[in-house]
Short mmCIF file of C-alpha atoms and ligand atoms in Angstrom, two decimals:
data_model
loop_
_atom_site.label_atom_id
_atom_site.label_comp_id
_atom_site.label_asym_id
_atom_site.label_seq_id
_atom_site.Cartn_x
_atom_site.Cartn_y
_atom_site.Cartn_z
CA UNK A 1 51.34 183.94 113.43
CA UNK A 2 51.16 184.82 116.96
CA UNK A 3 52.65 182.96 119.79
CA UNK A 4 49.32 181.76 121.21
CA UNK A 5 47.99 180.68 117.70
CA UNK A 6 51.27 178.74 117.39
CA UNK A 7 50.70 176.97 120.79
CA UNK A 8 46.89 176.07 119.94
CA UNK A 9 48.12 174.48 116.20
CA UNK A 10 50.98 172.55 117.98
CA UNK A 11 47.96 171.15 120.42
CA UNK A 12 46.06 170.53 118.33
CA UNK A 13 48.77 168.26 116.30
CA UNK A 14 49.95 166.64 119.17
CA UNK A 15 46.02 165.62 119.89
CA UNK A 16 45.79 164.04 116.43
CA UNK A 17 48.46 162.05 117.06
CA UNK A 18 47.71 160.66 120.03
CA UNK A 19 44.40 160.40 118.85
CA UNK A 20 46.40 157.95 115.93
CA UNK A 21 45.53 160.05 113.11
CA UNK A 22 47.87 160.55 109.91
CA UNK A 23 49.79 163.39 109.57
CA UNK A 24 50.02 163.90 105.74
CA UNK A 25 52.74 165.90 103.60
CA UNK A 26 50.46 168.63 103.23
CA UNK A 27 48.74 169.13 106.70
CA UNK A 28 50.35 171.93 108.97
CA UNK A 29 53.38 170.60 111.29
CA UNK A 30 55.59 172.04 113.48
CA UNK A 31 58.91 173.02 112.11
CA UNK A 32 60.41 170.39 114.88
CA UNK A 33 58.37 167.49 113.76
CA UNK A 34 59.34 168.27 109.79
CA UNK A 35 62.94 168.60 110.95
CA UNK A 36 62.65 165.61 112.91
CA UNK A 37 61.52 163.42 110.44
CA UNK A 38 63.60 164.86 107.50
CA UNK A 39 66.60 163.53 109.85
CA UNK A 40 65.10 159.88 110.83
CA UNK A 41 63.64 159.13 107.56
CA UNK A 42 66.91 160.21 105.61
CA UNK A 43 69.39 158.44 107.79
CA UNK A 44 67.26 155.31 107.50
CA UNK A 45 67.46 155.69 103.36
CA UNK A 46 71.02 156.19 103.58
CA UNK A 47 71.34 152.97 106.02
CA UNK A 48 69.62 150.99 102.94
CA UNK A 49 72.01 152.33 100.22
CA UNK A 50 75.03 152.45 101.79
CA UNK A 51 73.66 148.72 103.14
CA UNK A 52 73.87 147.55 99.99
CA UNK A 53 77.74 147.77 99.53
CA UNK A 54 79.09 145.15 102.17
CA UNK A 55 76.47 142.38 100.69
CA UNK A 56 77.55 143.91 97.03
CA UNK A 57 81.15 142.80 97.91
CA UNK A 58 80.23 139.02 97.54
CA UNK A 59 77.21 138.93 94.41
CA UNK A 60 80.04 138.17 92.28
CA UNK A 61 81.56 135.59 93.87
CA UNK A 62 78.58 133.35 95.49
CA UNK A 63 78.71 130.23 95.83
CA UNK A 64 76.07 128.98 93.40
CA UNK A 65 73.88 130.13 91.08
CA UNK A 66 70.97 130.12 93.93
CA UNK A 67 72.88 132.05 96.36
CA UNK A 68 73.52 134.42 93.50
CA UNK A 69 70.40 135.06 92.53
CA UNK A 70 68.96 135.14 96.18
CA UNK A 71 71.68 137.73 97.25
CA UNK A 72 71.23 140.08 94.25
CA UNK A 73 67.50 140.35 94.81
CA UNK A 74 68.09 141.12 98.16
CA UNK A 75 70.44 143.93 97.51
CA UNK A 76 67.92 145.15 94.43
CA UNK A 77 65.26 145.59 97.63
CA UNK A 78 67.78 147.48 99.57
CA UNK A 79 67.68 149.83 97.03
CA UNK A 80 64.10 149.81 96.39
CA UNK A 81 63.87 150.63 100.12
CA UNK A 82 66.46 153.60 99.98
CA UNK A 83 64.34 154.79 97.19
CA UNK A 84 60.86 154.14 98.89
CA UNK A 85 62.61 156.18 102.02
CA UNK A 86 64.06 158.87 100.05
CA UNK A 87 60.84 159.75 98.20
CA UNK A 88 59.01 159.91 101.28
CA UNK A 89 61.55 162.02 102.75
CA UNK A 90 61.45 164.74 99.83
CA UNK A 91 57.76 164.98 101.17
CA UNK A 92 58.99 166.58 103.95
CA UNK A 93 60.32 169.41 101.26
CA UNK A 94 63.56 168.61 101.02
CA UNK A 95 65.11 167.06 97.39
CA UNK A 96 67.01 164.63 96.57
CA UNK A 97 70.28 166.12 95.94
CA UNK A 98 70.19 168.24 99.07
CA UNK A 99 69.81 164.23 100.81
CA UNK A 100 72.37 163.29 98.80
CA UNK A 101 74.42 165.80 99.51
CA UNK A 102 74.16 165.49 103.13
CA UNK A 103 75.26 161.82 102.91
CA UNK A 104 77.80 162.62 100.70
CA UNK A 105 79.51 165.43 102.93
CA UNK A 106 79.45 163.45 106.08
CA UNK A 107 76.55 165.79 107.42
CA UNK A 108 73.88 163.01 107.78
CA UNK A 109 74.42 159.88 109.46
CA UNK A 110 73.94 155.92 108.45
CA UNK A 111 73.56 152.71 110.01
CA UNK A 112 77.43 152.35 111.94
CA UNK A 113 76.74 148.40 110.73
CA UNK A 114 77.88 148.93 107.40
CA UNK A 115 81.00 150.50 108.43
CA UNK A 116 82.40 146.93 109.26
CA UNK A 117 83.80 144.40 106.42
CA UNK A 118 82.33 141.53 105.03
CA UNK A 119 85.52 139.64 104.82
CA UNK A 120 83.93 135.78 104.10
CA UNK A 121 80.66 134.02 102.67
CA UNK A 122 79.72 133.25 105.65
CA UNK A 123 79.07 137.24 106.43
CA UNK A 124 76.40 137.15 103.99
CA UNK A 125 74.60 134.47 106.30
CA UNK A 126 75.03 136.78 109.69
CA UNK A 127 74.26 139.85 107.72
CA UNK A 128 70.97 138.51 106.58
CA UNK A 129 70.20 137.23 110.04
CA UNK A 130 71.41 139.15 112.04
CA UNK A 131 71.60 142.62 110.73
CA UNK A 132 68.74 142.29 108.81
CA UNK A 133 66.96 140.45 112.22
CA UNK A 134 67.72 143.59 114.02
CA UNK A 135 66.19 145.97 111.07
CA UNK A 136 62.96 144.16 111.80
CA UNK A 137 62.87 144.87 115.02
CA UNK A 138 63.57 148.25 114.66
CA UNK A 139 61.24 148.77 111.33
CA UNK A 140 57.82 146.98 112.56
CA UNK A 141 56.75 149.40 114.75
CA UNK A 142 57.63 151.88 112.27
CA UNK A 143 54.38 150.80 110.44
CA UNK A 144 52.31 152.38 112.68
CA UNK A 145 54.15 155.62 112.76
CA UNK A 146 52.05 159.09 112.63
CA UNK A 147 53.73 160.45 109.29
CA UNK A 148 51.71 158.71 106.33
CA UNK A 149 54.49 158.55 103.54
CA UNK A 150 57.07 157.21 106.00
CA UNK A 151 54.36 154.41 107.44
CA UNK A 152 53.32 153.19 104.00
CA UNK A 153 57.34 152.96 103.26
CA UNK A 154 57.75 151.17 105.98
CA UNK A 155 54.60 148.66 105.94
CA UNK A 156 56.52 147.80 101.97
CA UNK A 157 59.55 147.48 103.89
CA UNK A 158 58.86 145.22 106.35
CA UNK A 159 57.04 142.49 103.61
CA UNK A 160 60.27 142.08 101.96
CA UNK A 161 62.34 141.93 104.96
CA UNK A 162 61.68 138.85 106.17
CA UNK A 163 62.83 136.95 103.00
CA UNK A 164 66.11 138.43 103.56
CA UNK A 165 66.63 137.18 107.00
CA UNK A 166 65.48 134.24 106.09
CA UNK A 167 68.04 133.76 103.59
CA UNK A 168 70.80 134.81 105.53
CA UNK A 169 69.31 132.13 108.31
CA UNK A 170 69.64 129.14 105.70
CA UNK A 171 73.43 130.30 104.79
CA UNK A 172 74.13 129.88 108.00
CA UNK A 173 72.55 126.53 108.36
CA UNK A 174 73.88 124.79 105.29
CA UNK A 175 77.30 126.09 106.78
CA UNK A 176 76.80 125.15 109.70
CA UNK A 177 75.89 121.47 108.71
CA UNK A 178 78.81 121.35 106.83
CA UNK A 179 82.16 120.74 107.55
CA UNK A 180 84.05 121.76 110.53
CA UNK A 181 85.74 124.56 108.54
CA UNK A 182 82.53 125.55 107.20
CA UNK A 183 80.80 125.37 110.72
CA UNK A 184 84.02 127.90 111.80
CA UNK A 185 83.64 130.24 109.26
CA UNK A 186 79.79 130.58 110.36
CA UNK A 187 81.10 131.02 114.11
CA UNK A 188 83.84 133.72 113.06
CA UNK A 189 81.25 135.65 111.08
CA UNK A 190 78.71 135.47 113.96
CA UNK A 191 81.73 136.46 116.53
CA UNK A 192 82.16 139.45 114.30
CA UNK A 193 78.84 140.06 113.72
CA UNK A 194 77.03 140.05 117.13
CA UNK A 195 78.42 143.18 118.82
CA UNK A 196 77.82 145.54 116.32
CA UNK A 197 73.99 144.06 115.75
CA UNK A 198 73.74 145.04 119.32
CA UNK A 199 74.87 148.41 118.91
CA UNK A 200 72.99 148.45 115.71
CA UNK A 201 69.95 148.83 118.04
CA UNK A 202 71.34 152.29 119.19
CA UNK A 203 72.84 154.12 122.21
CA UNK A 204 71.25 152.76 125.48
CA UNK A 205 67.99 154.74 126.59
CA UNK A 206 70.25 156.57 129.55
CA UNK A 207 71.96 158.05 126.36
CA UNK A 208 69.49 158.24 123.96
CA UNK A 209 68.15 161.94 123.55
CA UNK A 210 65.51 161.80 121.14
CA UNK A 211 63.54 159.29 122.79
CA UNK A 212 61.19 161.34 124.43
CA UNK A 213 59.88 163.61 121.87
CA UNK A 214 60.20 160.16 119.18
CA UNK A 215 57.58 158.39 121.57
CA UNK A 216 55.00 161.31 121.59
CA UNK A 217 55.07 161.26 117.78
CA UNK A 218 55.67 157.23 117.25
CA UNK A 219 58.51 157.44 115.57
CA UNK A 220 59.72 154.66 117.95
CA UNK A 221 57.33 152.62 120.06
CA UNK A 222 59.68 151.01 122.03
CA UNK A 223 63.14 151.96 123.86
CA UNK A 224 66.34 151.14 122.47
CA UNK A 225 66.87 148.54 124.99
CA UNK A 226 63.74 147.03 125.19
CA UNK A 227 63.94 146.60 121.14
CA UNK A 228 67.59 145.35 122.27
CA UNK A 229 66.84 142.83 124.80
CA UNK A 230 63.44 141.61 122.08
CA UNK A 231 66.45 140.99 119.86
CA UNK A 232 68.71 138.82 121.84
CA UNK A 233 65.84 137.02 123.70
CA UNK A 234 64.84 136.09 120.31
CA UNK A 235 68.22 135.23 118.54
CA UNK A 236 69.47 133.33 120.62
CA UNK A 237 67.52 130.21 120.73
CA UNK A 238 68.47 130.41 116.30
CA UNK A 239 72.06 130.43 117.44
CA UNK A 240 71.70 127.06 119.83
CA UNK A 241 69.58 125.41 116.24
CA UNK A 242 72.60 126.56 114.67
CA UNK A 243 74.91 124.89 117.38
CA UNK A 244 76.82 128.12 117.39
CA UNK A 245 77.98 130.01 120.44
CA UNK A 246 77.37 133.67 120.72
CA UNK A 247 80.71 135.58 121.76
CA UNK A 248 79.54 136.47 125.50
CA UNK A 249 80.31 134.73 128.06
CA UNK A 250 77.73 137.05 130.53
CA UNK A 251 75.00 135.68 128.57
CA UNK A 252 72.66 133.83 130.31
CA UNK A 253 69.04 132.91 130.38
CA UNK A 254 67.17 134.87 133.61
CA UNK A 255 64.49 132.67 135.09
CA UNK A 256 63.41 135.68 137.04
CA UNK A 257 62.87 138.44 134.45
CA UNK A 258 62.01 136.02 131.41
CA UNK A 259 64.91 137.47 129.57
CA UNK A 260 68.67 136.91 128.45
CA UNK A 261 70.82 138.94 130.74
CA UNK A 262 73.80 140.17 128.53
CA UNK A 263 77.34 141.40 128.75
CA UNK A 264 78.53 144.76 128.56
CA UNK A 265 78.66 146.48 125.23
CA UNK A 266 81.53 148.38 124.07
CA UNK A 267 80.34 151.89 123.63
CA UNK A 268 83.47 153.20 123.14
CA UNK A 269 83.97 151.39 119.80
CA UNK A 270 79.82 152.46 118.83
CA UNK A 271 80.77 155.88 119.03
CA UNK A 272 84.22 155.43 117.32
CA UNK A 273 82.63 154.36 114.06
CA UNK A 274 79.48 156.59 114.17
CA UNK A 275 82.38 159.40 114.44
CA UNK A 276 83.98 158.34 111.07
CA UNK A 277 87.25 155.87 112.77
CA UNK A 278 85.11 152.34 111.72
CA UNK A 279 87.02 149.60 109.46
CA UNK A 280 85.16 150.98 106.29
CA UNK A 281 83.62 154.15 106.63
CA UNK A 282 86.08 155.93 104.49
CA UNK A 283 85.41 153.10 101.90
CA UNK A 284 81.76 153.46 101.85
CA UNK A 285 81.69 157.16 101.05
CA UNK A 286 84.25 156.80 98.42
CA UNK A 287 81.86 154.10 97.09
CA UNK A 288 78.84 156.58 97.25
CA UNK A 289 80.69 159.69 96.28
CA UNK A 290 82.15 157.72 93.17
CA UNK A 291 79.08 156.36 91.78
CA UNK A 292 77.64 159.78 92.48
CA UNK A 293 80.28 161.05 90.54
CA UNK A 294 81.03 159.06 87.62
CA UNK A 295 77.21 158.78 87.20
CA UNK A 296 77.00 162.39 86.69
CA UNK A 297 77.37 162.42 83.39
CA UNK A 298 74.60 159.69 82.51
CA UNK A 299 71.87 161.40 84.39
CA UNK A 300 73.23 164.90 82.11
CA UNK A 301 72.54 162.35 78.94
CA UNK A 302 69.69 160.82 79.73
CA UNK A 303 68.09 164.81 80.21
CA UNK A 304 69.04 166.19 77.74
CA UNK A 305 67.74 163.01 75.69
CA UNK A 306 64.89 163.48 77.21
CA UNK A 307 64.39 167.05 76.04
CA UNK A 308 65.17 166.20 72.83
CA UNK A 309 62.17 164.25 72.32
CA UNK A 310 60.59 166.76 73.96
CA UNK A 311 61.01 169.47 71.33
CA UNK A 312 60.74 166.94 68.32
CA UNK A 313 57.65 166.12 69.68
CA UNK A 314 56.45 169.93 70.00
CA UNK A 315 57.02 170.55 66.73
CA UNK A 316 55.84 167.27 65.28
CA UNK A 317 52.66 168.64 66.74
CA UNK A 318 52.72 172.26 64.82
CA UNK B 1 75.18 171.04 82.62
CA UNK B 2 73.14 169.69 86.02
CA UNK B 3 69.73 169.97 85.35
CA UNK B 4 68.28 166.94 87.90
CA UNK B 5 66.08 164.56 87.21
CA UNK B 6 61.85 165.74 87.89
CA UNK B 7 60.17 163.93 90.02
CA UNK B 8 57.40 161.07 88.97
CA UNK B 9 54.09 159.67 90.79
CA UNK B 10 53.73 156.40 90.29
CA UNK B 11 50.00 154.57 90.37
CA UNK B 12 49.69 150.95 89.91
CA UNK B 13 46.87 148.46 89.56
CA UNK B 14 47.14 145.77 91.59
CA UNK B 15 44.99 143.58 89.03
CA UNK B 16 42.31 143.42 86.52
CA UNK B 17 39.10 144.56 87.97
CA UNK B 18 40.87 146.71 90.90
CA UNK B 19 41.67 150.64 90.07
CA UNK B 20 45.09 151.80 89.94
CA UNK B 21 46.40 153.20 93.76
CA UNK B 22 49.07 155.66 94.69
CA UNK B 23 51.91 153.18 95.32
CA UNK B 24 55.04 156.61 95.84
CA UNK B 25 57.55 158.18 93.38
CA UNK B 26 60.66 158.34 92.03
CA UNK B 27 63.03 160.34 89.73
CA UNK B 28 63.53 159.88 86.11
CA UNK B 29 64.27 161.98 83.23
CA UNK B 30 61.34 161.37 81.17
CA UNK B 31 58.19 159.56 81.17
CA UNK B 32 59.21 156.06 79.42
CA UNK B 33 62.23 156.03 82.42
CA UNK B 34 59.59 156.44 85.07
CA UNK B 35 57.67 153.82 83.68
CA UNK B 36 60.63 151.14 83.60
CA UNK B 37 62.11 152.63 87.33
CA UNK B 38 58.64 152.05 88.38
CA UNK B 39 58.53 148.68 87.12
CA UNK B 40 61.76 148.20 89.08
CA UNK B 41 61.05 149.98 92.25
CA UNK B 42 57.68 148.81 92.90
CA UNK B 43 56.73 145.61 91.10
CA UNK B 44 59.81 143.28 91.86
CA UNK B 45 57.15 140.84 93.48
CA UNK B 46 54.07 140.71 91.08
CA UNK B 47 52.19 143.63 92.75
CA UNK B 48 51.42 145.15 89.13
CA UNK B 49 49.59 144.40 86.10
CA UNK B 50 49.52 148.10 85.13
CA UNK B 51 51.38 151.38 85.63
CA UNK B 52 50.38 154.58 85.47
CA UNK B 53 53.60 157.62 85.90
CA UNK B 54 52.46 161.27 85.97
CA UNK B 55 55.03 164.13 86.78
CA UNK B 56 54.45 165.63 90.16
CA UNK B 57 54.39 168.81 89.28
CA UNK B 58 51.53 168.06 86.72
CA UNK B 59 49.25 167.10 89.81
CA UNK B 60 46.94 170.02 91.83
CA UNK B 61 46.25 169.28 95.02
CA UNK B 62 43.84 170.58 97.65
CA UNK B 63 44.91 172.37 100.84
CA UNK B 64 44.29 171.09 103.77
CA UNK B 65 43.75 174.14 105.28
CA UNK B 66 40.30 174.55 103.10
CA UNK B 67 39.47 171.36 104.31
CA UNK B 68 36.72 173.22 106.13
CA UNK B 69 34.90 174.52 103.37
CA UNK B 70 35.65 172.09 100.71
CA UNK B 71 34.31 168.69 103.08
CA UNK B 72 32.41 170.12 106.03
CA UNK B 73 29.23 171.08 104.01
CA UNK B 74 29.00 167.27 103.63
CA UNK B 75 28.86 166.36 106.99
CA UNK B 76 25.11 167.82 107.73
CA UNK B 77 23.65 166.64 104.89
CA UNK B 78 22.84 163.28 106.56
CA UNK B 79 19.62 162.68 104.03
CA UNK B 80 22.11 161.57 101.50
CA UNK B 81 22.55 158.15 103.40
CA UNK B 82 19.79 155.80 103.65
CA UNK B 83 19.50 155.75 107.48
CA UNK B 84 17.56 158.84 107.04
CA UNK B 85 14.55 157.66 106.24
CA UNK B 86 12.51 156.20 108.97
CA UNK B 87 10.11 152.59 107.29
CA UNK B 88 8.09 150.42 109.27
CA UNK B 89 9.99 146.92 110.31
CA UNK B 90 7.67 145.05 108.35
CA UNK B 91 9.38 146.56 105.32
CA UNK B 92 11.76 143.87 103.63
CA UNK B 93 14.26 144.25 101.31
CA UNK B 94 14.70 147.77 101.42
FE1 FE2 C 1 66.11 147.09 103.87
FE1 FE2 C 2 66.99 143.85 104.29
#
């Protein structure tokens, strides 16, 4: 392909996207968009698998048999999302095992949330509303995005969402309604908790190098900060119905813009963990690497059963 | 040994009277495992009353880049829709 046929198929891309077509697995793309995507949509599906391990920590040890049951369906659709993500990913002509092996190797990149511990019960309430708050925010406008497997992932997504914050919300409340030590445990968990939701959000725009490009195609709709600033405008307000105090003392309510004006985040620590030095990233990948691992030898079973019945049925049929 | 797991499309009908739809896919190593993953992956909240699994690799797809001569001679054959045809107003039910 020549350079100017090249430029003429990359216009003409761009002009179906802004023209809000789909772009489906099969259509032509430019190699930047496929690469793109492969790297968003994959980090994402990690973020739900490896998302699954700090709210695994407590399934065993809930506090009742509703909070049990409510907790281990919402860590089932964590996985059913890393799956959903993953399969729309291999679209993109990549498999699974080369995604796998990306997460497992350190090469591709997670949510730096789940690097931090879930050291109470009352981090399964903040989780739920407040990491999974911040997920919505960042996955609604993802329905609308111009690649048509990672859309329809996302719209499924986003319906099963909200049950999760919602949960997390109401094991807050009951704590919080409790008694005083209860109440504390909620505030120490939202203390811990708040920061890295922030962050969660990613690197301010001044930062943030993909925006640009991640606009033109609608992979994000909004800027890091503005998603940011929708978060803690909106959170807020569910912390005073909590009567809990979130851990800034900057924060206050701007008459003038119609927003919360916040505190300084610390960076510094953002980058730490997305570099490998948070609380539990070395325990995560062991987690992921072990299961990988020690699962290896199920998955050979389970094929070679399945051949089996393969062959038997071939020459049943002769 | 390391032989992975094909890949599965999964089609699901929503319910009785609607056709089954493309819902995504998944990996299993044979056709009854796809069928129970599916259930799993893509039914936890009622959204199935039927499942249909075919292996990807069993499905032929157009190109988009015939999309020209496959779906264009469609577009100027506009006496296949009902506007065509020009009736009096007095015409009812028609
Ligand atoms: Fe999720
Ligand atoms: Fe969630």
């Amino acid at each position: 392909m020549s350079e100017a046929q090249l430029k003429n198929l990359e216009e003409i891309f761009e002009q179906r996207i802004a023209n809000d077509e789909k772009i489906e697995p099969k259509d032509w793309m430019p190699e930047k968009y496929r690469k793109t995507h492969i790297r968003q949509i994959s980090q994402h599906a990690h973020s739900e698998i490896v998302g699954m391990l700090p709210e695994g920590n407590w399934i065993t040890r809930a506090p009742s048999l509703r909070r049990k049951v409510a907790l281990l369906a919402k860590v089932q659709d964590e996985a059913g999302h890393g799956l959903y993500l993953y399969s729309a990913c291999e679209t993109l002509g990549i498999s699974r095992e080369e995604l796998y092996e990306q997460l497992h190797s350190g090469k591709a990149k997670y949510s730096s949330i789940f690097n931090y511990p879930t050291v109470s019960w009352a981090d399964m309430g903040a989780v739920g509303w407040l990491v999974d708050g911040a997920a919505i925010i960042n996955q609604v406008p993802l329905c609308n995005t111009s690649y048509g497997p990672y859309a329809r992932a996302m719209i499924r997504v986003c319906k099963e969402e909200s049950f999760h914050q919602r949960q997390g919300f109401e094991i807050m409340m009951k704590l919080c309604n409790g008694a005083p030590e209860q109440k504390e445990m909620a505030q120490d968990a939202l203390n811990r908790w708040w920061w890295p939701s922030l962050m969660m959000l990613g690197p301010t725009d001044a930062e943030s190098v993909h925006t640009e490009q991640s606009m033109k195609w609608k992979l994000k709709r909004k800027t890091n900060d503005e998603l940011r600033q929708q978060f803690i405008d909106q959170t807020v307000p569910q912390a005073d119905i909590l009567g809990l105090t979130i851990p800034d003392p900057d924060l206050k309510w701007n008459e003038e813009t119609g927003h919360y004006d916040f505190g300084e985040i610390d960076w510094d620590e953002f980058w730490q963990v997305v570099k490998g030095h948070g609380p539990c990233n070395k325990e995560r990948m062991n987690a992921r690497v072990g299961a990988w691992e020690e699962g290896t030898w199920v998955r050979d079973a389970a094929m070679s059963y399945a051949e089996k019945k393969k062959v038997r049925k071939i020459s049943k049929a002769v | 040994m390391e032989k992975n797991w094909p890949l599965w499309e999964i089609f699901v009908r929503s319910k009785n009277g609607l056709e089954h739809r493309h819902f995504g896919s998944l990996h299993a190593a044979d056709a009854e495992m796809a069928l129970e993953n599916a259930r799993d992956v893509y039914t936890r909240r009622s959204e199935g009353v039927s499942i249909w699994v075919v292996e990807s690799k069993d499905i032929t797809a157009s190109n988009p880049e015939n999309n020209g001569e496959l779906f264009e001679p469609a577009h100027d054959k506009v006496y296949r829709h009902p506007t065509f045809y020009t009736l009096p107003d007095e015409i009812k039910h028609m």
